[in-house]
Structure formats: structure tokens, C-alpha cells
XYZ file of C-alpha atoms in Angstrom:
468
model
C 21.626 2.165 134.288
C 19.773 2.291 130.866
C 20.478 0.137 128.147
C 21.420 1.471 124.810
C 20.130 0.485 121.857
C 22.578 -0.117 119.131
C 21.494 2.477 116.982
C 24.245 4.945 117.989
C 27.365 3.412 117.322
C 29.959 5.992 115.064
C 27.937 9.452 113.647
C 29.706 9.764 110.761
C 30.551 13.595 110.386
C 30.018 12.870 113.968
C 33.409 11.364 114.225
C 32.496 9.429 117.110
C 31.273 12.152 119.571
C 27.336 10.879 119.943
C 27.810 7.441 121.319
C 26.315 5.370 123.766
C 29.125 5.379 125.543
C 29.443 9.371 126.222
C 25.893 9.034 127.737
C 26.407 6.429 129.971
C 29.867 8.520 131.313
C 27.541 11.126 131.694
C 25.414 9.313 133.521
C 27.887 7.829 135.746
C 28.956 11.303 136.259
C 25.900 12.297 137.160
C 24.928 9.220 139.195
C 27.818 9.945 141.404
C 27.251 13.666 141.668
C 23.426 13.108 142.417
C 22.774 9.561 143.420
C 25.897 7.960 145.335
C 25.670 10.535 148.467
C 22.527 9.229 149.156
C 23.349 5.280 149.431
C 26.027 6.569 151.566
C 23.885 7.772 153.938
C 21.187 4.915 153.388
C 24.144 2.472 154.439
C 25.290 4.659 157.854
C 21.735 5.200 158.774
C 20.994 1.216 158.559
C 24.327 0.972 160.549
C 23.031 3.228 162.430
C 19.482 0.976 163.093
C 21.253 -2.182 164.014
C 23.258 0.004 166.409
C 20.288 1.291 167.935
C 18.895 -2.081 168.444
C 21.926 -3.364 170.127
C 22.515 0.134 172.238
C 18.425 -0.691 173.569
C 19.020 -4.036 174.491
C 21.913 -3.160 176.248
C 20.563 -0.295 177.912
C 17.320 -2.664 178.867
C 19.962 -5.324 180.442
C 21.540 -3.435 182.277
C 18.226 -1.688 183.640
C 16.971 -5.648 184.849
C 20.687 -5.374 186.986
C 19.775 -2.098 188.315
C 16.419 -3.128 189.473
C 17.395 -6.390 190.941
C 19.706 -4.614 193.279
C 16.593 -2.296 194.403
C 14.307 -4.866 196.187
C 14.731 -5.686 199.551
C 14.559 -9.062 198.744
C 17.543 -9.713 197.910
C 18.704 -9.102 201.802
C 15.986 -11.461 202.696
C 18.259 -14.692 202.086
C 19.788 -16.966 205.337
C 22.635 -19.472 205.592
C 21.930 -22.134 208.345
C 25.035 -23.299 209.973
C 24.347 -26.350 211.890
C 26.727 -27.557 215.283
C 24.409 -30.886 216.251
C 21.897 -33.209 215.275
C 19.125 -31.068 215.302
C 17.578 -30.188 211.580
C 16.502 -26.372 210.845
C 15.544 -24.267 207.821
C 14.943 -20.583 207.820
C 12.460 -18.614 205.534
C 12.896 -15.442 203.642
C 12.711 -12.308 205.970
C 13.692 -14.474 209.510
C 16.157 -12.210 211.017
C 17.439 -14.573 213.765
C 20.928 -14.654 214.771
C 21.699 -17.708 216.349
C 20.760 -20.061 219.115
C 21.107 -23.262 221.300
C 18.494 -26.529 221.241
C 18.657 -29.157 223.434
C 16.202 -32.218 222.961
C 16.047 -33.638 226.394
C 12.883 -35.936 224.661
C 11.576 -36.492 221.262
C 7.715 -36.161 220.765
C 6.119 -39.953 220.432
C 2.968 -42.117 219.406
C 1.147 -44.029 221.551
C 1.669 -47.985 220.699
C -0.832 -50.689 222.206
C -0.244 -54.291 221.615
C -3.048 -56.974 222.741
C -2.630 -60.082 223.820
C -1.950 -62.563 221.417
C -4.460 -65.299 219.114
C -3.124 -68.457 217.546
C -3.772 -67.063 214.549
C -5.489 -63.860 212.320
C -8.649 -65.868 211.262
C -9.154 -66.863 215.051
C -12.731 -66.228 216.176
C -12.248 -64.182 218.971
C -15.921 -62.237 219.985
C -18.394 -65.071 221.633
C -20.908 -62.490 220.827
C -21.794 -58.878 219.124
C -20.506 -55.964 221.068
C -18.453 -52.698 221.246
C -14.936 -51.651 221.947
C -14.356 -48.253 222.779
C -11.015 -46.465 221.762
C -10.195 -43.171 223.622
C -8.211 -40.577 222.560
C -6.907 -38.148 225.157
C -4.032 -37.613 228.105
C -7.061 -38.767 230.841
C -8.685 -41.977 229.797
C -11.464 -40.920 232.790
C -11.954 -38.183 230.721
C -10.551 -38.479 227.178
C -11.004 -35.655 223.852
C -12.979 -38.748 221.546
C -14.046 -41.793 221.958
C -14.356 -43.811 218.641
C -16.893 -46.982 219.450
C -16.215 -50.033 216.883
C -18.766 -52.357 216.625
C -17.714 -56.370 215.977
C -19.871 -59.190 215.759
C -19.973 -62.801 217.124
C -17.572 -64.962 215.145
C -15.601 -61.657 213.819
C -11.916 -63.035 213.262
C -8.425 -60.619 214.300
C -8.151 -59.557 210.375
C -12.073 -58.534 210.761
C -11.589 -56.386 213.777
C -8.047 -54.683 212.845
C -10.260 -54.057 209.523
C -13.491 -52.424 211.833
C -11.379 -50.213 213.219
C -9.453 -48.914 210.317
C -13.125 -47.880 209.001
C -14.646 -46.019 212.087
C -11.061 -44.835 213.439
C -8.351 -44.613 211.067
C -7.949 -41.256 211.106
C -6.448 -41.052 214.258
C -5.301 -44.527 214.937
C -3.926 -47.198 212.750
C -4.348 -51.114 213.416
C -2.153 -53.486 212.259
C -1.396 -57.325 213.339
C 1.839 -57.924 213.466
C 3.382 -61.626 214.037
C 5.550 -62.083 217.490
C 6.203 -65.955 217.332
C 4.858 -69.170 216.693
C 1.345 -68.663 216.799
C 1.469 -65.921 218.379
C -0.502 -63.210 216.562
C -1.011 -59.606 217.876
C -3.318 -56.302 217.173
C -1.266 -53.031 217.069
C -2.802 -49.901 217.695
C -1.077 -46.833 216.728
C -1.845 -42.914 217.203
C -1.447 -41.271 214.163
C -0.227 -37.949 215.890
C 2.473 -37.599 218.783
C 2.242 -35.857 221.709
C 0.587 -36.904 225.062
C -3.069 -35.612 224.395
C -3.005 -38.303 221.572
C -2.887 -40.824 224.079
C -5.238 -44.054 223.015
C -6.638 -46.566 225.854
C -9.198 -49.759 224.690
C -11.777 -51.346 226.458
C -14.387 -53.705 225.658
C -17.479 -52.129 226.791
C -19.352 -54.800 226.185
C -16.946 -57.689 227.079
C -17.447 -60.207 224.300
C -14.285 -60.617 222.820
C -11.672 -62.806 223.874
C -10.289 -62.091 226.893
C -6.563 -63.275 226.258
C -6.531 -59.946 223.803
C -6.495 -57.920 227.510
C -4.859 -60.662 229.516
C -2.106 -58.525 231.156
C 1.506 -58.785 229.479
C 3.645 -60.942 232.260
C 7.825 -61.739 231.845
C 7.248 -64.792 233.077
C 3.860 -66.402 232.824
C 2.244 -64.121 229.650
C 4.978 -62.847 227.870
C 2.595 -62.311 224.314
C 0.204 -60.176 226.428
C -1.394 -56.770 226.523
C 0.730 -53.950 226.889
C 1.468 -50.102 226.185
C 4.645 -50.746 224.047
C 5.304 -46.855 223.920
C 3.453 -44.220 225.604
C 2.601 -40.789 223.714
C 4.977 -37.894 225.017
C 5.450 -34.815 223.775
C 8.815 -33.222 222.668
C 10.705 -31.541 225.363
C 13.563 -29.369 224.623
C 15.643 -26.154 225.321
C 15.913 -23.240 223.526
C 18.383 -21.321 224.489
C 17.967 -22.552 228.017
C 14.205 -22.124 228.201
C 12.913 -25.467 228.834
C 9.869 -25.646 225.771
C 7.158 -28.271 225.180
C 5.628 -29.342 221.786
C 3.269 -32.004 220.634
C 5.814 -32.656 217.828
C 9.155 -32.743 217.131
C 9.147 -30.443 213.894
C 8.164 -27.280 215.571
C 7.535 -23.943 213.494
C 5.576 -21.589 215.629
C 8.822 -21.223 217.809
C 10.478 -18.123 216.068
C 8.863 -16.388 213.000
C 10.615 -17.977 209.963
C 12.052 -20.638 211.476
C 11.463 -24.682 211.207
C 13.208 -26.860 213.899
C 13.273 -30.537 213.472
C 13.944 -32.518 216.752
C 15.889 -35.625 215.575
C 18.279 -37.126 218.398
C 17.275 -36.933 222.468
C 20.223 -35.687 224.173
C 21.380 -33.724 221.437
C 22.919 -30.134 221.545
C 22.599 -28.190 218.423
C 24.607 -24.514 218.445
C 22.477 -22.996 215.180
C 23.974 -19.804 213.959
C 21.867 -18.000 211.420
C 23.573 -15.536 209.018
C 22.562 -13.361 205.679
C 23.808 -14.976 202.329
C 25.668 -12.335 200.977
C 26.655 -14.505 198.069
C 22.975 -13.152 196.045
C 24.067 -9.671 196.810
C 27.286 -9.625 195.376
C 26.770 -11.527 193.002
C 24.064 -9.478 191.769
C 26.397 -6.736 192.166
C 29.115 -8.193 189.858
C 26.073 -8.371 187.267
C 25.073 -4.963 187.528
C 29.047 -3.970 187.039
C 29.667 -6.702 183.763
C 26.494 -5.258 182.508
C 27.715 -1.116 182.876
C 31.205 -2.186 181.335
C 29.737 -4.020 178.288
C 27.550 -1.032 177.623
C 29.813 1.681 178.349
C 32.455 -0.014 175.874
C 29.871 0.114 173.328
C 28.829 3.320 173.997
C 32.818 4.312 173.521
C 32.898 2.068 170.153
C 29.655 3.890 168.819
C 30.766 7.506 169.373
C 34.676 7.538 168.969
C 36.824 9.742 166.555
C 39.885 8.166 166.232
C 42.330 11.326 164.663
C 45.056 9.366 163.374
C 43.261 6.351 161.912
C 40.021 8.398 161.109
C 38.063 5.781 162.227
C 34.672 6.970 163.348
C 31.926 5.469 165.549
C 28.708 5.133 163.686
C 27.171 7.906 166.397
C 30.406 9.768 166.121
C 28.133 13.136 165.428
C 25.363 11.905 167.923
C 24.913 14.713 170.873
C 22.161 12.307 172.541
C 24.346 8.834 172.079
C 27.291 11.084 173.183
C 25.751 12.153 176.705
C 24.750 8.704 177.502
C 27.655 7.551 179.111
C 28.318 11.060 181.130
C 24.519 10.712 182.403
C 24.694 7.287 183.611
C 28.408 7.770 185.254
C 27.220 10.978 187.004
C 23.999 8.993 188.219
C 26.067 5.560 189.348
C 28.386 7.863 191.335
C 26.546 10.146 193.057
C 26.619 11.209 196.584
C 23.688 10.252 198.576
C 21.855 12.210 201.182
C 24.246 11.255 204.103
C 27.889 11.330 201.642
C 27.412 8.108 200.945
C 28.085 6.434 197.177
C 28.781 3.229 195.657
C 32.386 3.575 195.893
C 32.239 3.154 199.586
C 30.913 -0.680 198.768
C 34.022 -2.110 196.543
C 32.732 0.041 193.591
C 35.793 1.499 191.264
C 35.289 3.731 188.222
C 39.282 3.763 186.031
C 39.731 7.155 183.831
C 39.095 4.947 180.875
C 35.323 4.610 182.684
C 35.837 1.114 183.670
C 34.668 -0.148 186.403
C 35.863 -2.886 188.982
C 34.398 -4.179 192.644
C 35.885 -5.570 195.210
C 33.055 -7.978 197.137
C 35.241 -8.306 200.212
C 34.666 -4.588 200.644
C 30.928 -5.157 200.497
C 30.950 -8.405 202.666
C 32.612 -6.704 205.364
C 29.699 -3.894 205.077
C 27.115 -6.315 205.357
C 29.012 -7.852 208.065
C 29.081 -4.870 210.189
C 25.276 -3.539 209.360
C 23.640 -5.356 206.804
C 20.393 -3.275 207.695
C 22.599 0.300 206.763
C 23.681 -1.790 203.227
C 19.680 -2.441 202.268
C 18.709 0.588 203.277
C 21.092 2.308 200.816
C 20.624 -0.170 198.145
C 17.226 -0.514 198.204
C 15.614 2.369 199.857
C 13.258 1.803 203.198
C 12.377 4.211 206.176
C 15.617 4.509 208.385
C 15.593 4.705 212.135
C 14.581 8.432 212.558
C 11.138 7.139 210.551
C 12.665 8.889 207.450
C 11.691 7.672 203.913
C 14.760 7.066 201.848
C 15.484 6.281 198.359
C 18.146 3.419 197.518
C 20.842 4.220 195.519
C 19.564 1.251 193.019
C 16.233 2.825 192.843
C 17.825 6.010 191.935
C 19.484 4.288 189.095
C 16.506 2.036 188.050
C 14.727 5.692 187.698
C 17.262 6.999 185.714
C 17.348 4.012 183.261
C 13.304 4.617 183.225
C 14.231 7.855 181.294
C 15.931 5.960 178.036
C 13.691 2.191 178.618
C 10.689 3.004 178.766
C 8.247 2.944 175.781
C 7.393 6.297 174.293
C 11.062 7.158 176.341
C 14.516 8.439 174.994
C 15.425 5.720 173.288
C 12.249 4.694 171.565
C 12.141 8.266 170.350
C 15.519 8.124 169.252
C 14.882 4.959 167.167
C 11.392 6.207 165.707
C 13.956 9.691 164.416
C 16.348 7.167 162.586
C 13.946 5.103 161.235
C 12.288 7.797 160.086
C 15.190 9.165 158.450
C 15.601 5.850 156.665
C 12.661 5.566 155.527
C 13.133 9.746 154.050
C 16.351 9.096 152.563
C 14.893 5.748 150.739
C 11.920 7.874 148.803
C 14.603 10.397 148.291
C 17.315 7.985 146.575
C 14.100 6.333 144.650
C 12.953 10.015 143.343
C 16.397 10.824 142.748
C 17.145 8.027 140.223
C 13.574 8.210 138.771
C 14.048 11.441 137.588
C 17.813 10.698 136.261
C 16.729 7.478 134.363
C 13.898 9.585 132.940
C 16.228 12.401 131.738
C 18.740 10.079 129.879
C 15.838 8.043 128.105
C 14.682 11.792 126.437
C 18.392 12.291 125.879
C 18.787 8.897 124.309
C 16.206 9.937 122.273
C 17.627 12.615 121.242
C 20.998 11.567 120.055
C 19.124 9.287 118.603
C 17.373 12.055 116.395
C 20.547 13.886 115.588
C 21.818 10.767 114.246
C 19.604 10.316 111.588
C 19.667 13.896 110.995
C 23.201 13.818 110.832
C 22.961 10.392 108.098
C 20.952 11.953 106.060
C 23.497 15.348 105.769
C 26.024 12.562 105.351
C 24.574 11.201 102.249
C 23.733 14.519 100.673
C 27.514 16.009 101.288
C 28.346 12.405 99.487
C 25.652 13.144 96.718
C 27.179 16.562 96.175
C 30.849 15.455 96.346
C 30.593 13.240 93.304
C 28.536 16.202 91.187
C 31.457 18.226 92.186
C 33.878 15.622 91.350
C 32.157 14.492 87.776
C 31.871 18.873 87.162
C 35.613 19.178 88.048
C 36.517 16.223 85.621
């Protein structure tokens, strides 16, 4: 309020009625009158603003629930139960029930050992030359033939080396130690499977001929052999005997990867939907409507015997909110079917409760009928149908989106914030301006009043000296 200076204090003839006192209870009188209903309404409508914030976000959670529930997705998920040794993961969308495997035998690489060397610096070509390495299931006739050349004097390190360059990507040489100086080249197919098949010969036949000296029990037991021949996996599937080059197999059933591990083995794989994602999501989408329906109830209630009043107590649009969503959540689909036929429960308070054994058993029965009401999708008479959950996400659309309900609603109270702050700033402008002049004024009539004071005084004694 204004400050008063101290030149009004008692007025004399005044008796005390012009003080600075009487204008600042005038003032306050006036503030109250003039001023005071307009902070009241500054201080709802910023209640008001953080409501609105809170009521979006809300409303904007609870849409993300909605939509999750409206992609097909969500029914894409499988569980993989496993009876068996066999390894196998499913990918989104596979819609296989369940099946038998039976690895009668396991895909393998071809192994070649040569004959032994005393040692891996042994100088075993008399001469330059070529060994050929073929690749193939007929060595007559094989898929590649990868020609090393060595040299005269090459060592068993040099050669394993020579052939790492010119063919290691489809063989791998090693030497590997098998006794007392006893020192043989390995040869390994990269791949399995029977058309990976390798066979060596020494087209040129320079190089020492105990590296192809036959392998014998008794008379050459460090000599050349095929330690393991390439075969290709060979296994059942459901029955149906089934050959692969490899024992992870993928091109089998859309979706699915199969991982051979253990010959003999019987696998029983039984493929089911995860319904865990869908309820779950479900339970999300029913927190999310109770959180915001309780606030909805908090913002808008009249409580008659407290008189407690939600800060949208008067709000038609904040009011209807609830009603519109309810009526949306619950209603009947094309073929009488609603929410409340999947564990859904709606209380009189508006609360509402699900029951996920209710929806398991759905998806149990026909999980195909559950996504197609969810989430919408052509049914099997070729119809196009709307999901329930897009229905909803639609709906929430309406109040979300920008330039939408809500936004609109929030641009109106900020508005009206921003009206009723220039109002309460004209307001006191003009009041503060008012008192100043008055102050002025009494001001004025003080001295006027003085100056009558000390002429009544002047007069007094002249009367009082006449009298005596």
C-alpha cells in the first residue's frame, strides 16, 4: 500500500478525523472490495494450470497403454518348451505349434591326417611341385580344386603355411604332435556336410612319400588317414526323415532355428504364445485408467458436507472426461463383444479390476479371435475390423493430440491467467493512483485547517483581552 508521510498526524479542529490511518482503512476497504477477488481467482486459475499439466500427462500415459495393446505385435511373442537335447529358438510371427526331432546323425567336417615327419622343420619336397586339394562329395569329379605350390627343401611348418594362403578359406592346416617324433599335417574343412569333402594328392610327386604312406595298426600306425569323413546332418522331423549340410538348420519352418546337438536324441518341442506381454500390458493399460480416473474424481468433486471442491469442480469439459472414456472402454463391439468378456471389471465407484486368468484362458482357446479384437485385422469372412484398442487409441487422439481438446483447453486457462494478471495490475494501478491525489488532498485541508486554527487562537485572545 502507499506510504504516508508524516505530515497528517492529529488536525487540530480536526480532532483526529484526517489521519493517515483513516486512508489506509479506506484503502484496505477498498483493496478488498476491488482488488482481493481477483488474486482469488489468479490463485485457482494457477491451481488450475498445474492441474492441467498433470490431467495431460496423465491423459498422454494412459494413451501410450492404449496404443500398445493395438499392435499385433504384441501376439507375435513364443515360449519354447524344450523335452530333449535338441536347441531351438523361434522368431516373432512363427506360428508353429509343436513338433518331434530326432538326430539320427550330426552334420561333420572332413579331417585328413598325413603321415608323420620326425619333426616340423623336416625337409620333406626333394623338388618343386604341386599338391592339389579337392573339395567336393566325388574326388573324380570334385566342386574346386585349390593347387598349392611348395618348393624343394620346403619344411612341414612351410607347407601347412602354403596352404593356409591359397586355401584357407575352405580348409584349415594345422600340425599337430602324435608322439615322439612323430609330427603330423591336419587338414580340416571349414564347412560340414558331405559336398565339403577334401581329398590330397601330390600331382607332381615330390614330397615325401611317408606323408601318404597308408595308416597301418600294425606296421604304420602314424600314417595317412581320413580321421573323420564329412556327413551331413540327418534327422526327423516329425517322422520325415530330413537332410542338411549343417546341424543348425533355419530354412526348415519359417521362424524357426533348430540346433542339432546330440545323435540319437529325441526332442518333443512344443511352441506356445507368451501371454505374459499381453497381460501384462493389460494390467498397464488398467493402473494407468484408475490413476487417471481418481484424478479426474479429485479434480471435479463437490463434497456437500465438507465443502470441499475440486479445482474443476465447475468444469463441464473436465467433468465429461471420465463419462467419455468409460462409455468408450466399455463398449459393445460389432459382434457383442467388450472388454469385460476378457477379465475386465468396472466397480460403481468407476474402478476397475482384471482378472488375467480370464484372458489366458481366451488366448488359450483362440488367441487369433483375442488379436483380432484387440488389435483390429481382417477376420475370416475377409472383413476389415477395428480392435477394440484402436478404438480407444482414437478416442484418446481426440484430447492428445496437438491443436486437440486438451491443448485447447490449456491455451483457454492460460489465457485467462494471463487476462486476470493485466486485470489485477490495472486494478491496483488505478487504486494506488486515487489514494496518492487523496493523500494529497488531506494533505491540503490540513494546512487549511492550521491556518483556521491559528486565526480562531488569534481571535480568542482579542476576545479574551476585550472581555477583561
Amino acid at each position: 500500500g502507499f506510504i504516508m508521510g508524516s505530515s497528517i498526524s492529529s488536525l487540530g479542529i480536526g480532532s483526529g478525523v484526517l489521519t493517515a490511518d483513516v486512508i489506509d482503512q479506506l484503502k484496505e476497504a477498498d483493496e478488498s472490495i476491488i482488488i482481493k477477488p481477483i488474486e482469488n481467482k489468479i490463485t485457482i486459475n494457477n491451481q488450475q494450470q498445474d492441474a492441467e499439466k498433470m490431467l495431460s500427462s496423465l491423459m498422454s500415459s494412459f494413451k501410450a497403454n492404449a496404443s500398445a495393446l493395438s499392435y499385433d505385435t504384441l501376439f507375435d511373442t513364443k515360449t519354447v518348451d524344450i523335452d530333449g537335447k535338441a536347441d531351438v529358438t523361434v522368431e516373432t510371427g512363427a506360428n508353429v505349434e509343436s513338433f518331434t526331432l530326432e538326430t539320427v546323425e550330426l552334420a561333420k567336417k572332413d579331417i585328413i591326417k598325413f603321415g608323420a615327419v620326425a619333426n616340423k622343420t623336416t625337409d620333406i619336397a626333394s623338388a618343386d611341385g604341386t599338391l592339389d586339394i579337392k573339395i567336393g562329395s566325388d574326388s573324380l569329379n570334385p566342386d574346386k580344386t585349390l593347387s598349392i605350390d611348395y618348393t624343394a627343401g620346403m619344411t612341414l611348418d612351410e607347407l601347412a603355411q602354403a596352404i593356409t594362403e591359397e586355401a584357407g578359406d575352405d580348409v584349415s592346416a594345422s600340425i599337430l604332435q602324435t608322439g615322439d617324433g612323430a609330427f603330423s599335417l591336419i587338414l580340416t574343412s571349414k564347412s560340414t556336410g558331405k559336398d565339403f569333402a577334401i581329398t590330397a594328392e601330390d600331382t607332381s610327386g615330390n614330397l615325401d612319400p611317408a606323408l601318404f604312406a597308408a595308416y597301418d595298426v600294425s606296421t604304420n600306425p602314424t600314417g595317412y588317414e581320413k580321421v573323420q569323413t564329412a556327413t551331413d546332418a540327418t534327422f526327423k522331423y516329425n517322422g520325415i526323415t530330413t537332410t542338411r549340410s549343417t546341424n543348425e538348420v533355419s530354412d526348415l519352418i519359417l521362424g524357426v532355428n533348430i540346433k542339432l546337438k546330440e545323435e540319437g536324441d529325441i526332442s518333443s518341442v512344443g511352441i506356445s504364445q507368451d501371454t505374459s506381454n499381453i497381460t501384462g500390458e493389460l494390467q498397464l493399460f488398467v493402473d494407468s485408467y484408475n490413476t487417471l480416473i481418481s484424478n479426474l474424481h479429485d479434480m471435479t468433486l463437490k463434497n456437500e458436507e465438507t465443502g470441499a471442491e475440486g479445482v474443476f469442480n465447475s468444469n463441464t469439459f473436465v467433468k465429461s472426461i471420465a463419462n467419455d472414456l468409460t462409455k468408450t472402454i466399455t463398449a459393445l463391439g460389432s459382434d457383442s463383444n467388450s472388454l469385460i468378456n476378457y477379465g475386465i471389471e468396472l466397480d460403481r465407484s468407476g474402478t476397475m479390476s482384471f482378472d488375467k486368468s480370464v484372458l489366458e484362458e481366451k488366448l488359450a482357446e483362440d488367441s487369433d479371435a483375442v488379436e483380432l479384437f484387440f488389435a483390429g485385422g481382417t477376420d475370416a469372412y475377409g472383413n476389415d475390423k477395428t480392435g477394440i484398442f484402436e478404438t480407444i487409441d482414437e478416442k484418446l487422439k481426440d484430447y492428445t493430440g496437438y491443436g486437440k481438446l486438451l491443448s485447447n483447453f490449456k491455451s483457454d486457462i492460460e489465457t485467462e491467467g494471463a487476462n486476470l494478471a493485466k486485470r489485477h495490475s490495472t486494478a491496483q494501478a488505478s487504486l494506488d493512483a486515487r489514494y496518492e491525489i487523496m493523500t494529497k488532498r488531506f494533505t491540503a485541508y490540513d494546512s487549511i485547517i492550521s491556518s483556521l486554527n491559528s486565526q480562531f487562537s488569534s481571535l480568542q485572545m482579542m476576545i479574551d483581552a476585550e472581555s477583561s
